[in-house]
Structure formats: structure tokens, C-alpha cells
Amino acid sequence: MNWWEGRGSKAHQYMRLALDTDPGYRFARLTDQMLGAGIIAGWNTNKDTAYKTRLDMP
């Protein structure tokens, strides 16, 4: 969810916690590699489609 909302650093922290708990967790490992490569959600590259909180909305 953090990655989806444009918070890659926070998502990376959670993936590291998951891997510390279970180093064999393949989804966490692949997601962590994706985050490490700087891959962001495509919709977050456009201000009109990027995730918005209630505070960001008019």
C-alpha cells in the first residue's frame, strides 16, 4: 500500500522487516528489489492520477 501511495521509502522499510522475519519470503524479496531499483507506480508520475489523501483534495 505504501508503494501504491507513492511512499517507496516506507514500503522498503516494511519489506526489510518482512525479510528479517522470513528471509525466504519471495514476494518481499522481489518487491524489495523493485523498490531498490527505484521503480515507482506509473500513476504516481502524473499529478492528475497520483494518489491523493483527503488533505490533498480541494
Coordinates of N, CA and C in Angstrom, one line a residue:
M1 N 0.8 -1.2 0.0 CA 0.0 0.0 0.0 C 0.9 1.3 0.0
N2 N 2.0 1.2 0.7 CA 2.8 2.4 0.8 C 3.4 2.7 -0.6
W3 N 3.8 1.6 -1.3 CA 4.3 1.9 -2.7 C 3.2 2.4 -3.6
W4 N 2.1 1.8 -3.5 CA 0.9 2.3 -4.3 C 0.6 3.7 -4.1
E5 N 0.8 4.2 -2.8 CA 0.5 5.6 -2.5 C 1.7 6.5 -2.7
G6 N 2.8 6.0 -3.3 CA 3.9 6.8 -3.6 C 4.9 6.9 -2.5
R7 N 4.9 6.1 -1.5 CA 5.8 6.1 -0.3 C 6.8 4.9 -0.4
G8 N 7.7 5.0 -1.4 CA 8.6 3.9 -1.6 C 9.5 3.7 -0.4
S9 N 10.0 4.7 0.2 CA 10.9 4.5 1.4 C 10.2 3.8 2.5
K10 N 9.0 4.1 2.8 CA 8.3 3.4 3.9 C 8.0 2.0 3.4
A11 N 7.6 1.8 2.2 CA 7.4 0.4 1.7 C 8.7 -0.4 1.8
H12 N 9.8 0.2 1.5 CA 11.1 -0.5 1.6 C 11.4 -0.9 3.1
Q13 N 11.0 -0.1 4.0 CA 11.2 -0.4 5.5 C 10.4 -1.6 5.8
Y14 N 9.1 -1.7 5.3 CA 8.3 -2.8 5.6 C 8.8 -4.1 5.0
M15 N 9.3 -4.0 3.8 CA 9.8 -5.2 3.1 C 11.1 -5.7 3.9
R16 N 11.9 -4.8 4.4 CA 13.0 -5.2 5.2 C 12.6 -5.9 6.4
L17 N 11.5 -5.4 7.1 CA 11.0 -6.1 8.3 C 10.5 -7.5 7.9
A18 N 9.8 -7.6 6.8 CA 9.3 -8.9 6.4 C 10.4 -9.9 6.1
L19 N 11.5 -9.4 5.5 CA 12.6 -10.3 5.2 C 13.4 -10.6 6.4
D20 N 13.5 -9.7 7.4 CA 14.1 -10.1 8.7 C 13.4 -11.2 9.4
T21 N 12.0 -11.1 9.3 CA 11.2 -12.1 9.9 C 11.3 -13.5 9.1
D22 N 11.2 -13.4 7.8 CA 11.2 -14.6 7.0 C 12.1 -14.4 5.8
P23 N 13.4 -14.7 5.8 CA 14.3 -14.4 4.7 C 13.9 -15.1 3.4
G24 N 13.0 -16.2 3.5 CA 12.6 -16.9 2.3 C 11.4 -16.4 1.7
Y25 N 10.8 -15.3 2.2 CA 9.6 -14.7 1.7 C 9.9 -14.1 0.3
R26 N 9.5 -14.9 -0.8 CA 9.9 -14.5 -2.1 C 9.3 -13.2 -2.6
F27 N 8.0 -13.0 -2.3 CA 7.3 -11.7 -2.7 C 8.0 -10.5 -2.0
A28 N 8.3 -10.6 -0.8 CA 9.0 -9.5 -0.1 C 10.4 -9.2 -0.7
R29 N 11.1 -10.3 -1.1 CA 12.4 -10.2 -1.7 C 12.3 -9.5 -3.1
L30 N 11.3 -9.9 -3.9 CA 11.1 -9.3 -5.2 C 10.7 -7.9 -5.1
T31 N 9.8 -7.6 -4.2 CA 9.3 -6.2 -4.0 C 10.4 -5.3 -3.5
D32 N 11.2 -5.8 -2.6 CA 12.4 -5.1 -2.1 C 13.3 -4.7 -3.2
Q33 N 13.6 -5.7 -4.2 CA 14.4 -5.4 -5.3 C 13.8 -4.4 -6.2
M34 N 12.5 -4.4 -6.4 CA 11.8 -3.5 -7.2 C 12.0 -2.1 -6.6
L35 N 11.8 -2.0 -5.3 CA 11.9 -0.7 -4.6 C 13.3 -0.2 -4.7
G36 N 14.3 -1.1 -4.5 CA 15.7 -0.7 -4.6 C 16.1 -0.2 -5.9
A37 N 15.4 -0.7 -7.0 CA 15.7 -0.2 -8.3 C 15.1 1.1 -8.6
G38 N 14.3 1.6 -7.7 CA 13.6 2.9 -7.9 C 12.4 2.9 -8.7
I39 N 11.8 1.7 -8.9 CA 10.5 1.6 -9.7 C 9.4 2.2 -8.9
I40 N 8.7 3.1 -9.5 CA 7.5 3.7 -8.8 C 6.3 3.4 -9.6
A41 N 5.2 3.5 -8.9 CA 3.9 3.2 -9.6 C 3.6 4.2 -10.7
G42 N 3.3 3.8 -11.9 CA 3.1 4.6 -13.0 C 2.1 5.8 -12.8
W43 N 1.1 5.5 -12.1 CA 0.1 6.6 -11.8 C 0.6 7.7 -10.9
N44 N 1.7 7.4 -10.2 CA 2.2 8.5 -9.4 C 3.2 9.4 -10.1
T45 N 3.4 9.2 -11.4 CA 4.2 10.1 -12.2 C 3.4 11.2 -12.8
N46 N 2.1 11.2 -12.6 CA 1.3 12.2 -13.1 C 0.5 12.8 -12.0
K47 N 0.5 14.2 -11.8 CA -0.2 14.8 -10.7 C -1.7 14.6 -10.7
D48 N -2.2 14.4 -11.9 CA -3.7 14.2 -12.0 C -4.1 12.8 -11.6
T49 N -3.2 11.8 -11.7 CA -3.6 10.4 -11.4 C -2.9 9.9 -10.1
A50 N -2.0 10.7 -9.6 CA -1.3 10.3 -8.4 C -2.2 10.2 -7.2
Y51 N -1.9 9.3 -6.3 CA -2.6 9.1 -5.1 C -2.7 10.4 -4.3
K52 N -3.9 10.6 -3.8 CA -4.2 11.9 -3.0 C -4.8 11.5 -1.7
T53 N -4.4 12.1 -0.7 CA -5.1 12.0 0.6 C -6.2 13.0 0.7
R54 N -7.0 12.9 1.7 CA -8.1 13.8 1.8 C -7.6 15.3 2.0
L55 N -6.4 15.4 2.6 CA -5.8 16.7 2.8 C -5.4 17.3 1.5
D56 N -5.1 16.5 0.5 CA -4.6 17.0 -0.9 C -5.8 17.4 -1.7
M57 N -7.0 17.0 -1.4 CA -8.1 17.2 -2.3 C -8.8 18.6 -1.9
P58 N -9.3 19.2 -3.0 CA -9.9 20.5 -2.7 C -11.2 20.4 -2.0

